[in-house]
Short mmCIF file of C-alpha atoms in Angstrom, two decimals:
data_model
loop_
_atom_site.label_atom_id
_atom_site.label_comp_id
_atom_site.label_asym_id
_atom_site.label_seq_id
_atom_site.Cartn_x
_atom_site.Cartn_y
_atom_site.Cartn_z
CA MET A 1 102.05 102.33 111.77
CA ILE A 2 99.06 101.06 109.28
CA GLY A 3 97.45 103.80 108.17
CA HIS A 4 99.88 106.49 109.52
CA THR A 5 100.63 109.19 106.77
CA TYR A 6 104.51 110.27 106.38
CA ARG A 7 104.86 114.04 105.50
CA VAL A 8 108.39 116.00 104.89
CA ARG A 9 108.00 119.41 105.22
CA LEU A 10 108.82 121.15 101.83
CA ASN A 11 109.55 124.31 102.90
CA ASN A 12 113.72 125.59 102.27
CA ASP A 13 113.53 123.92 99.54
CA HIS A 14 112.83 120.41 101.14
CA PHE A 15 115.93 121.09 103.53
CA ASP A 16 114.21 119.42 106.39
CA PHE A 17 114.47 116.01 104.24
CA GLY A 18 117.91 115.05 105.94
CA PHE A 19 119.07 118.31 106.29
CA GLU A 20 122.96 118.88 105.68
CA ALA A 21 123.02 115.23 104.82
CA GLY A 22 119.91 115.75 102.13
CA ARG A 23 122.12 118.76 100.62
CA ILE A 24 125.89 116.75 100.78
CA ALA A 25 123.77 114.02 98.92
CA ARG A 26 122.03 116.13 96.36
CA SER A 27 125.66 117.42 95.60
CA LEU A 28 126.81 114.19 95.07
CA VAL A 29 124.28 113.67 92.41
CA GLU A 30 124.27 116.58 90.89
CA GLY A 31 128.24 116.33 90.26
CA HIS A 32 129.57 118.70 92.77
CA GLY A 33 131.23 116.47 95.22
CA TYR A 34 131.18 116.00 98.75
CA ALA A 35 129.90 119.56 99.33
CA ASN A 36 127.60 122.41 99.94
CA PRO A 37 125.82 121.12 103.20
CA PHE A 38 123.91 123.98 103.57
CA ASN A 39 121.48 126.08 101.21
CA GLY A 40 124.15 128.15 99.42
CA VAL A 41 127.15 127.06 97.40
CA SER A 42 129.79 126.87 100.17
CA GLY A 43 132.52 124.17 98.54
CA PRO A 44 133.77 120.78 99.48
CA THR A 45 132.68 119.91 103.00
CA ALA A 46 133.59 117.39 106.26
CA TRP A 47 130.55 119.15 108.16
CA LEU A 48 129.55 115.42 108.41
CA PRO A 49 130.82 111.92 108.41
CA PRO A 50 130.14 110.33 104.89
CA LEU A 51 128.18 107.09 105.75
CA TYR A 52 124.45 108.94 105.84
CA PRO A 53 125.20 110.89 103.61
CA LEU A 54 126.72 108.66 101.18
CA LEU A 55 123.49 106.62 101.58
CA MET A 56 121.22 109.39 101.11
CA ALA A 57 123.17 110.06 97.75
CA ALA A 58 122.52 106.55 96.63
CA ALA A 59 119.05 106.68 97.43
CA PHE A 60 118.68 110.22 95.32
CA LYS A 61 120.49 108.07 92.61
CA LEU A 62 118.19 105.30 92.49
CA PHE A 63 114.77 107.32 92.82
CA GLY A 64 115.37 110.84 92.37
CA THR A 65 116.42 113.60 94.51
CA TYR A 66 113.63 114.37 97.33
CA SER A 67 111.52 111.89 95.81
CA GLN A 68 108.84 110.24 97.70
CA GLY A 69 110.44 106.73 96.37
CA ALA A 70 113.78 107.83 97.89
CA ALA A 71 112.13 108.83 101.21
CA LEU A 72 110.57 105.29 101.29
CA PHE A 73 114.01 103.71 100.59
CA LEU A 74 115.93 105.51 103.21
CA LEU A 75 112.93 105.12 106.10
CA ILE A 76 113.31 101.31 104.82
CA CYS A 77 117.09 101.15 105.59
CA ASN A 78 116.34 102.94 108.94
CA SER A 79 113.83 100.46 109.86
CA VAL A 80 115.90 97.42 108.91
CA PHE A 81 119.14 99.17 110.90
CA SER A 82 116.81 99.18 113.68
CA ALA A 83 115.41 96.02 113.37
CA ALA A 84 119.22 94.35 113.44
CA VAL A 85 119.51 96.02 116.53
CA ALA A 86 117.03 93.15 118.28
CA PRO A 87 119.28 90.09 118.10
CA ALA A 88 122.08 92.26 119.27
CA VAL A 89 120.10 93.26 122.24
CA TYR A 90 118.85 89.62 122.63
CA GLU A 91 122.63 88.87 123.05
CA ILE A 92 123.43 91.32 125.26
CA GLY A 93 120.83 90.17 127.68
CA ALA A 94 121.93 86.37 127.38
CA ARG A 95 125.08 87.25 127.59
CA CYS A 96 125.35 89.35 130.91
CA PHE A 97 122.41 88.05 132.81
CA ASP A 98 120.85 84.99 131.41
CA ALA A 99 124.18 82.70 131.08
CA GLN A 100 124.30 83.47 134.91
CA GLY A 101 120.73 82.51 135.60
CA LEU A 102 120.30 86.01 137.10
CA ALA A 103 116.73 87.40 137.23
CA ARG A 104 114.92 83.82 135.62
CA ARG A 105 112.80 83.35 138.50
CA SER A 106 110.05 81.04 137.61
CA SER A 107 110.16 81.58 134.06
CA LYS A 108 109.46 79.03 131.67
CA HIS A 109 112.10 80.46 129.34
CA ALA A 110 115.67 79.79 129.39
CA GLU A 111 116.79 83.24 128.26
CA PRO A 112 113.98 85.23 129.69
CA VAL A 113 115.98 89.14 130.11
CA ALA A 114 117.16 88.53 126.57
CA LEU A 115 113.55 87.53 124.88
CA TRP A 116 111.65 90.34 126.51
CA ALA A 117 114.40 92.42 125.94
CA ALA A 118 114.46 91.97 122.34
CA TRP A 119 110.53 92.01 122.11
CA LEU A 120 110.65 95.80 124.10
CA TRP A 121 112.85 96.75 121.56
CA ALA A 122 110.50 95.74 118.51
CA VAL A 123 107.64 98.47 120.60
CA TYR A 124 110.50 100.85 121.86
CA PRO A 125 109.14 104.30 121.48
CA ALA A 126 112.61 105.75 120.05
CA ALA A 127 113.45 103.12 117.66
CA LEU A 128 109.85 103.21 116.53
CA GLN A 129 110.08 107.32 116.12
CA TYR A 130 113.93 107.77 114.79
CA ALA A 131 113.30 104.61 112.10
CA ILE A 132 110.12 106.05 110.25
CA HIS A 133 110.46 109.66 110.96
CA TRP A 134 114.04 110.95 110.79
CA PHE A 135 116.25 110.93 107.48
CA TRP A 136 119.25 110.91 109.54
CA GLU A 137 122.06 108.17 111.06
CA MET A 138 120.72 107.28 114.37
CA SER A 139 119.22 104.13 113.22
CA VAL A 140 122.23 103.09 111.44
CA SER A 141 124.95 104.19 114.15
CA THR A 142 122.83 102.46 117.22
CA CYS A 143 122.79 99.53 115.06
CA LEU A 144 126.56 99.61 114.59
CA PHE A 145 127.40 100.86 117.80
CA THR A 146 125.23 98.06 119.79
CA TRP A 147 126.95 94.82 117.58
CA THR A 148 130.75 96.41 118.70
CA LEU A 149 129.29 95.95 122.11
CA VAL A 150 128.46 92.46 121.09
CA LEU A 151 131.49 91.60 119.97
CA ALA A 152 133.22 93.14 123.39
CA LEU A 153 131.57 90.85 125.27
CA ARG A 154 132.40 88.01 122.88
CA LEU A 155 136.12 88.93 122.86
CA ARG A 156 136.03 88.91 126.73
CA GLY A 157 134.16 85.79 126.78
CA VAL A 158 131.15 86.71 129.10
CA GLY A 159 128.48 84.15 128.61
CA ASP A 160 130.56 81.62 127.12
CA ALA A 161 130.37 78.34 128.35
CA VAL A 162 133.96 78.71 130.50
CA PRO A 163 134.08 78.76 133.98
CA GLU A 164 133.94 82.11 135.69
CA GLU A 165 137.67 81.56 137.38
CA ARG A 166 138.96 80.57 133.85
CA ARG A 167 137.66 82.88 131.98
CA SER A 168 140.67 85.24 131.71
CA GLU A 169 142.70 82.28 130.64
CA LYS A 170 140.47 81.31 127.52
CA PRO A 171 138.41 83.94 125.79
CA ASP A 172 137.63 84.12 122.39
CA MET A 173 140.39 85.98 121.23
CA GLY A 174 139.82 84.91 117.44
CA LEU A 175 141.58 86.90 115.04
CA TRP A 176 138.55 87.25 112.67
CA SER A 177 136.81 88.86 116.03
CA TRP A 178 138.98 91.57 116.34
CA VAL A 179 138.68 92.22 112.37
CA GLY A 180 135.03 92.39 112.99
CA PHE A 181 135.43 94.51 116.15
CA GLY A 182 137.37 96.86 114.19
CA GLY A 183 135.30 96.97 111.21
CA LEU A 184 132.34 97.81 113.19
CA TRP A 185 134.03 100.65 115.27
CA GLY A 186 135.69 102.04 111.23
CA LEU A 187 132.12 102.48 110.19
CA VAL A 188 131.06 103.99 113.78
CA ALA A 189 133.49 106.41 113.12
CA LEU A 190 132.02 107.09 109.67
CA SER A 191 128.49 107.91 110.84
CA ASN A 192 128.73 109.24 114.47
CA ALA A 193 132.26 109.91 115.51
CA SER A 194 131.03 111.01 119.20
CA LEU A 195 130.69 107.41 119.98
CA LEU A 196 134.42 106.60 119.39
CA LEU A 197 135.32 108.43 123.01
CA CYS A 198 133.92 104.73 123.74
CA LEU A 199 136.76 102.62 121.66
CA PRO A 200 139.93 103.18 124.13
CA ALA A 201 138.04 101.78 127.15
CA THR A 202 136.47 98.99 125.61
CA VAL A 203 139.28 98.00 124.42
CA VAL A 204 140.98 98.01 127.74
CA TRP A 205 138.09 96.14 129.27
CA ILE A 206 138.82 93.31 126.77
CA LEU A 207 141.77 92.96 127.83
CA TRP A 208 141.49 93.56 131.34
CA PRO A 209 141.40 90.00 132.68
CA GLN A 210 144.72 89.45 130.83
CA ILE A 211 146.04 92.45 132.08
CA ARG A 212 145.43 91.36 135.50
CA GLY A 213 146.26 87.94 135.07
CA GLU A 214 148.82 88.50 132.93
CA LYS A 215 148.22 85.48 130.71
CA GLY A 216 147.44 85.82 127.16
CA LEU A 217 147.87 89.47 127.10
CA VAL A 218 150.41 89.41 124.14
CA ARG A 219 147.63 87.63 122.00
CA GLY A 220 145.20 90.20 123.08
CA VAL A 221 147.10 92.92 122.76
CA ALA A 222 148.05 91.54 118.90
CA GLY A 223 144.40 91.33 118.28
CA ALA A 224 143.73 94.60 119.64
CA LEU A 225 146.46 96.27 116.98
CA VAL A 226 145.09 93.78 114.04
CA ALA A 227 141.78 95.61 114.99
CA GLY A 228 143.20 99.48 115.44
CA LEU A 229 144.36 98.37 111.86
CA VAL A 230 141.14 97.61 110.26
CA VAL A 231 139.43 100.81 112.22
CA ALA A 232 142.42 102.92 110.31
CA ALA A 233 141.74 100.81 107.04
CA VAL A 234 138.11 101.69 107.04
CA MET A 235 138.90 105.27 108.15
CA ALA A 236 141.69 105.90 105.42
CA PRO A 237 139.63 106.87 102.60
CA TRP A 238 137.52 109.54 104.02
CA VAL A 239 141.08 111.09 105.99
CA VAL A 240 142.91 111.10 102.42
CA ARG A 241 139.88 112.35 100.67
CA ASN A 242 140.33 115.43 103.44
CA GLU A 243 143.90 115.99 103.54
CA ARG A 244 143.77 116.43 99.42
CA VAL A 245 140.39 118.45 99.30
CA LEU A 246 140.24 120.35 102.65
CA HIS A 247 144.31 120.55 103.13
CA ALA A 248 144.04 119.65 106.84
CA PHE A 249 143.71 116.54 108.60
CA ILE A 250 139.99 115.96 109.51
CA PRO A 251 139.74 112.22 110.70
CA THR A 252 135.76 112.40 111.53
CA ARG A 253 134.14 115.76 110.78
CA SER A 254 135.20 119.55 110.78
CA ASN A 255 132.57 121.37 112.67
CA LEU A 256 133.49 120.97 116.42
CA GLY A 257 134.59 124.63 116.82
CA VAL A 258 131.18 125.97 115.10
CA GLU A 259 129.47 123.72 117.84
CA LEU A 260 131.41 124.72 120.65
CA GLU A 261 131.06 128.43 119.73
CA ASP A 262 127.52 127.88 119.41
CA SER A 263 127.24 126.06 122.58
CA MET A 264 128.62 129.12 124.59
CA ARG A 265 127.09 132.48 122.48
CA ALA A 266 125.10 134.32 124.93
CA GLU A 267 122.11 134.46 122.62
CA THR A 268 122.04 130.81 123.35
CA ASP A 269 121.40 128.50 126.12
CA ALA A 270 121.78 124.94 127.05
CA PHE A 271 120.00 123.77 124.56
CA THR A 272 120.80 124.75 120.70
CA ILE A 273 118.80 123.70 118.21
CA GLY A 274 118.80 124.89 114.12
CA THR A 275 121.51 124.78 111.76
CA ARG A 276 124.44 126.51 112.82
CA LEU A 277 125.19 128.60 110.20
CA PRO A 278 122.28 130.81 108.35
CA LEU A 279 120.34 128.78 105.72
CA TRP A 280 119.99 132.07 103.38
CA PRO A 281 123.28 132.24 101.16
CA GLY A 282 122.92 135.81 101.24
CA ASP A 283 123.39 136.23 104.73
CA PRO A 284 126.50 137.83 105.71
CA GLU A 285 127.70 135.45 108.07
CA PHE A 286 127.44 132.67 105.89
CA GLN A 287 129.05 134.78 103.19
CA ARG A 288 132.34 134.85 105.39
CA PHE A 289 131.95 131.29 105.94
CA VAL A 290 132.33 130.92 102.28
CA ARG A 291 134.91 133.11 101.81
CA VAL A 292 137.06 132.29 104.74
CA GLY A 293 136.36 128.30 104.03
CA GLU A 294 135.06 125.74 106.09
CA VAL A 295 138.42 124.29 107.99
CA ALA A 296 139.73 127.93 108.99
CA TYR A 297 136.04 128.91 109.78
CA SER A 298 135.36 126.38 112.30
CA ARG A 299 139.32 127.02 113.63
CA GLU A 300 138.17 130.46 114.61
CA SER A 301 134.86 129.35 115.90
CA GLY A 302 136.76 126.98 118.26
CA GLN A 303 139.53 129.52 119.27
CA HIS A 304 136.94 132.05 119.93
CA ALA A 305 134.68 129.25 121.89
CA GLY A 306 137.99 128.24 123.92
CA ALA A 307 137.82 132.16 124.87
CA LEU A 308 134.68 132.47 125.89
CA MET A 309 135.00 129.40 128.25
CA ARG A 310 137.82 131.15 130.15
CA MET A 311 136.07 134.24 130.13
CA TYR A 312 132.51 132.56 131.39
CA PRO A 313 133.67 129.59 133.52
CA GLU A 314 130.18 129.69 135.19
CA ARG A 315 128.21 129.95 131.83
CA LEU A 316 130.05 126.86 131.20
CA ALA A 317 129.39 125.14 134.13
CA HIS A 318 125.74 126.20 134.22
CA ARG A 319 124.87 124.91 130.40
CA THR A 320 126.99 121.60 131.17
CA LEU A 321 124.50 120.93 134.22
CA ASP A 322 121.64 121.57 132.19
CA ARG A 323 122.84 119.80 129.43
CA PHE A 324 123.57 116.42 131.61
CA LEU A 325 119.90 117.11 133.05
CA PHE A 326 118.65 117.33 129.46
CA PHE A 327 120.17 114.43 128.67
CA TRP A 328 118.61 111.86 131.11
CA GLU A 329 115.46 113.59 132.07
CA GLY A 330 114.07 115.10 128.33
CA THR A 331 115.11 118.01 126.30
CA PRO A 332 112.78 121.06 125.69
CA HIS A 333 110.29 120.99 122.43
CA ALA A 334 108.57 122.89 120.36
CA GLY A 335 106.63 125.37 121.90
CA ASP A 336 103.48 124.69 119.82
CA LYS A 337 102.98 121.18 121.45
CA HIS A 338 100.24 120.62 123.52
CA PRO A 339 101.12 120.86 126.87
CA MET A 340 100.01 117.26 127.92
CA GLN A 341 101.96 115.92 124.92
CA GLU A 342 104.94 117.19 126.25
CA TYR A 343 104.67 116.06 129.95
CA LEU A 344 103.56 112.73 128.83
CA ARG A 345 106.84 112.70 126.07
CA ASN A 346 109.05 113.92 129.27
CA LEU A 347 107.58 111.52 131.24
CA SER A 348 108.25 108.38 129.04
CA TYR A 349 111.54 109.76 128.46
CA SER A 350 112.99 110.27 131.72
CA PHE A 351 111.10 106.90 133.03
CA LEU A 352 113.43 105.18 130.92
CA SER A 353 116.49 106.95 131.90
CA VAL A 354 115.53 105.67 135.69
CA CYS A 355 114.74 102.23 134.50
CA GLY A 356 118.23 102.07 132.74
CA LEU A 357 120.27 103.95 135.54
CA LEU A 358 118.88 101.43 138.22
CA GLY A 359 119.27 98.51 136.02
CA LEU A 360 122.76 99.58 135.62
CA TRP A 361 122.98 100.04 139.58
CA LEU A 362 121.55 96.80 140.21
CA ALA A 363 124.02 95.10 137.91
CA LEU A 364 127.08 96.63 139.07
CA SER A 365 126.11 96.00 142.84
CA LYS A 366 125.60 92.38 141.64
CA ARG A 367 128.75 92.40 140.01
CA VAL A 368 127.15 91.10 137.20
CA PRO A 369 129.75 89.74 133.92
CA GLY A 370 129.53 92.61 131.31
CA ALA A 371 128.13 95.61 133.55
CA GLY A 372 131.46 97.26 133.57
CA LEU A 373 131.19 97.21 129.63
CA LEU A 374 127.73 98.72 130.06
CA LEU A 375 128.88 101.25 132.69
CA LEU A 376 131.45 102.59 130.32
CA ALA A 377 128.76 102.91 127.47
CA PHE A 378 126.80 105.11 129.90
CA VAL A 379 129.68 107.16 131.00
CA PHE A 380 131.12 107.88 127.35
CA VAL A 381 128.55 107.97 125.00
CA PRO A 382 126.78 111.29 126.75
CA LEU A 383 130.52 113.03 127.10
CA PRO A 384 130.44 115.23 124.05
CA TYR A 385 126.91 116.40 124.51
CA TYR A 386 127.16 117.45 128.02
CA LEU A 387 129.65 119.89 126.52
CA VAL A 388 128.54 120.83 123.45
CA THR A 389 124.63 120.63 122.52
CA VAL A 390 122.14 117.73 123.47
CA GLN A 391 118.86 116.63 122.02
CA ALA A 392 116.89 113.45 122.70
CA ARG A 393 118.04 111.68 119.65
CA PHE A 394 121.82 111.72 120.82
CA ARG A 395 120.75 109.28 123.84
CA HIS A 396 119.68 106.72 120.80
CA PRO A 397 122.56 104.70 120.86
CA LEU A 398 122.33 103.64 124.60
CA GLU A 399 118.92 102.95 124.20
CA PRO A 400 119.03 99.17 123.46
CA LEU A 401 121.35 99.26 126.90
CA ILE A 402 118.43 100.90 128.83
CA ALA A 403 115.95 98.09 127.36
CA VAL A 404 118.37 95.37 128.39
CA LEU A 405 118.80 97.15 131.65
CA GLY A 406 115.35 98.00 132.17
CA VAL A 407 114.08 94.51 131.61
CA TYR A 408 116.59 93.11 134.20
CA LEU A 409 115.62 95.56 136.96
CA PHE A 410 111.99 94.87 136.99
CA ARG A 411 112.76 90.93 136.34
CA SER A 412 114.84 90.99 139.62
CA ALA A 413 112.14 93.05 141.54
CA ARG A 414 110.23 90.68 144.24
CA TRP A 415 107.53 90.90 146.29
CA ARG A 416 108.55 91.55 150.09
CA LYS A 417 106.71 88.81 152.26
CA GLY A 418 105.43 90.20 155.85
CA VAL A 419 106.79 89.98 158.38
CA ARG A 420 105.04 87.76 161.54
CA HIS A 421 104.88 89.14 164.63
#
């Protein structure tokens, strides 16, 4: 990174500096409230969850709107959050694999999977790219989500110094662990709401030994209820604000209907890119958005999307399959890139996917403690993107797990000895 120059395109009045989040942050700093996610004045919004736009607003307030100081501050914040993933990666590797002596082989280190996975994260391509090139929530969301998985492993007792046959009897069900678990999930909801799909499944996974063994279930359920109350408390100010300002129950964000409609339009394909509304304030579609209002506009768009899905089920199936493939093998990129550069980018992306998926398959086949939790993340994190839209950055919350599983895969590999005749 030494000597690298970071440039943000200044076209469209700095819109590429944070996109909708930057516009909302500017509106906050200028005293117009949480509003105006595009180039024109459109009024109060819930287009994005508030965590990263509020961080951007703080940067603009301290260093100036769209200033170099604000940019540096945000990139440093992104880098701090990305770096904070490393100890979480270490603990996941240590609890799931090293505590059982898996893939240790002849290593002189007590926790080789954890150690190498943490070092891999330090040079991981996506971790470097999103932290220092994007003014968006990927690093923040990934950090928060990864630590929720760490707390889930702690709550279930995976990797603790407790015999396997007694693990279901004495898991770490401390109240404060559940409070921290709920607090982190509340912040996840205010950063990247799509990840909330993992929450119910994660709670069931934590409680599964008690559900099966019928020991400590009441205590575990009480802890889960406490976590739920904490999640609700963290989200409450945002929900109440939306009810009062937008006169609608919006727990996370308001634009799902618009995204669904865009994913089904004939003129788009499985890979949609760009803003979901025209950036020119004089465009008739943008003026309709302002006139109708954000909530009603998204509701109408969702109804139209549902009609298109019923009318063209083959289009829905085809695009869902395409998005599934894009999520794991790499999304299309700008046409002005050199073909070899694009090939290497997709090769790197798909290679890491294969390593992560093979590592997960091996962990499941070996009945590795914690493998079920990793499987849930791999199943539920991509689901919204299969149905709506996909970009390479949407895989980022899974990248820490891919790093751990990739290290486990390669450390588990052994040379097959030749057969003597």
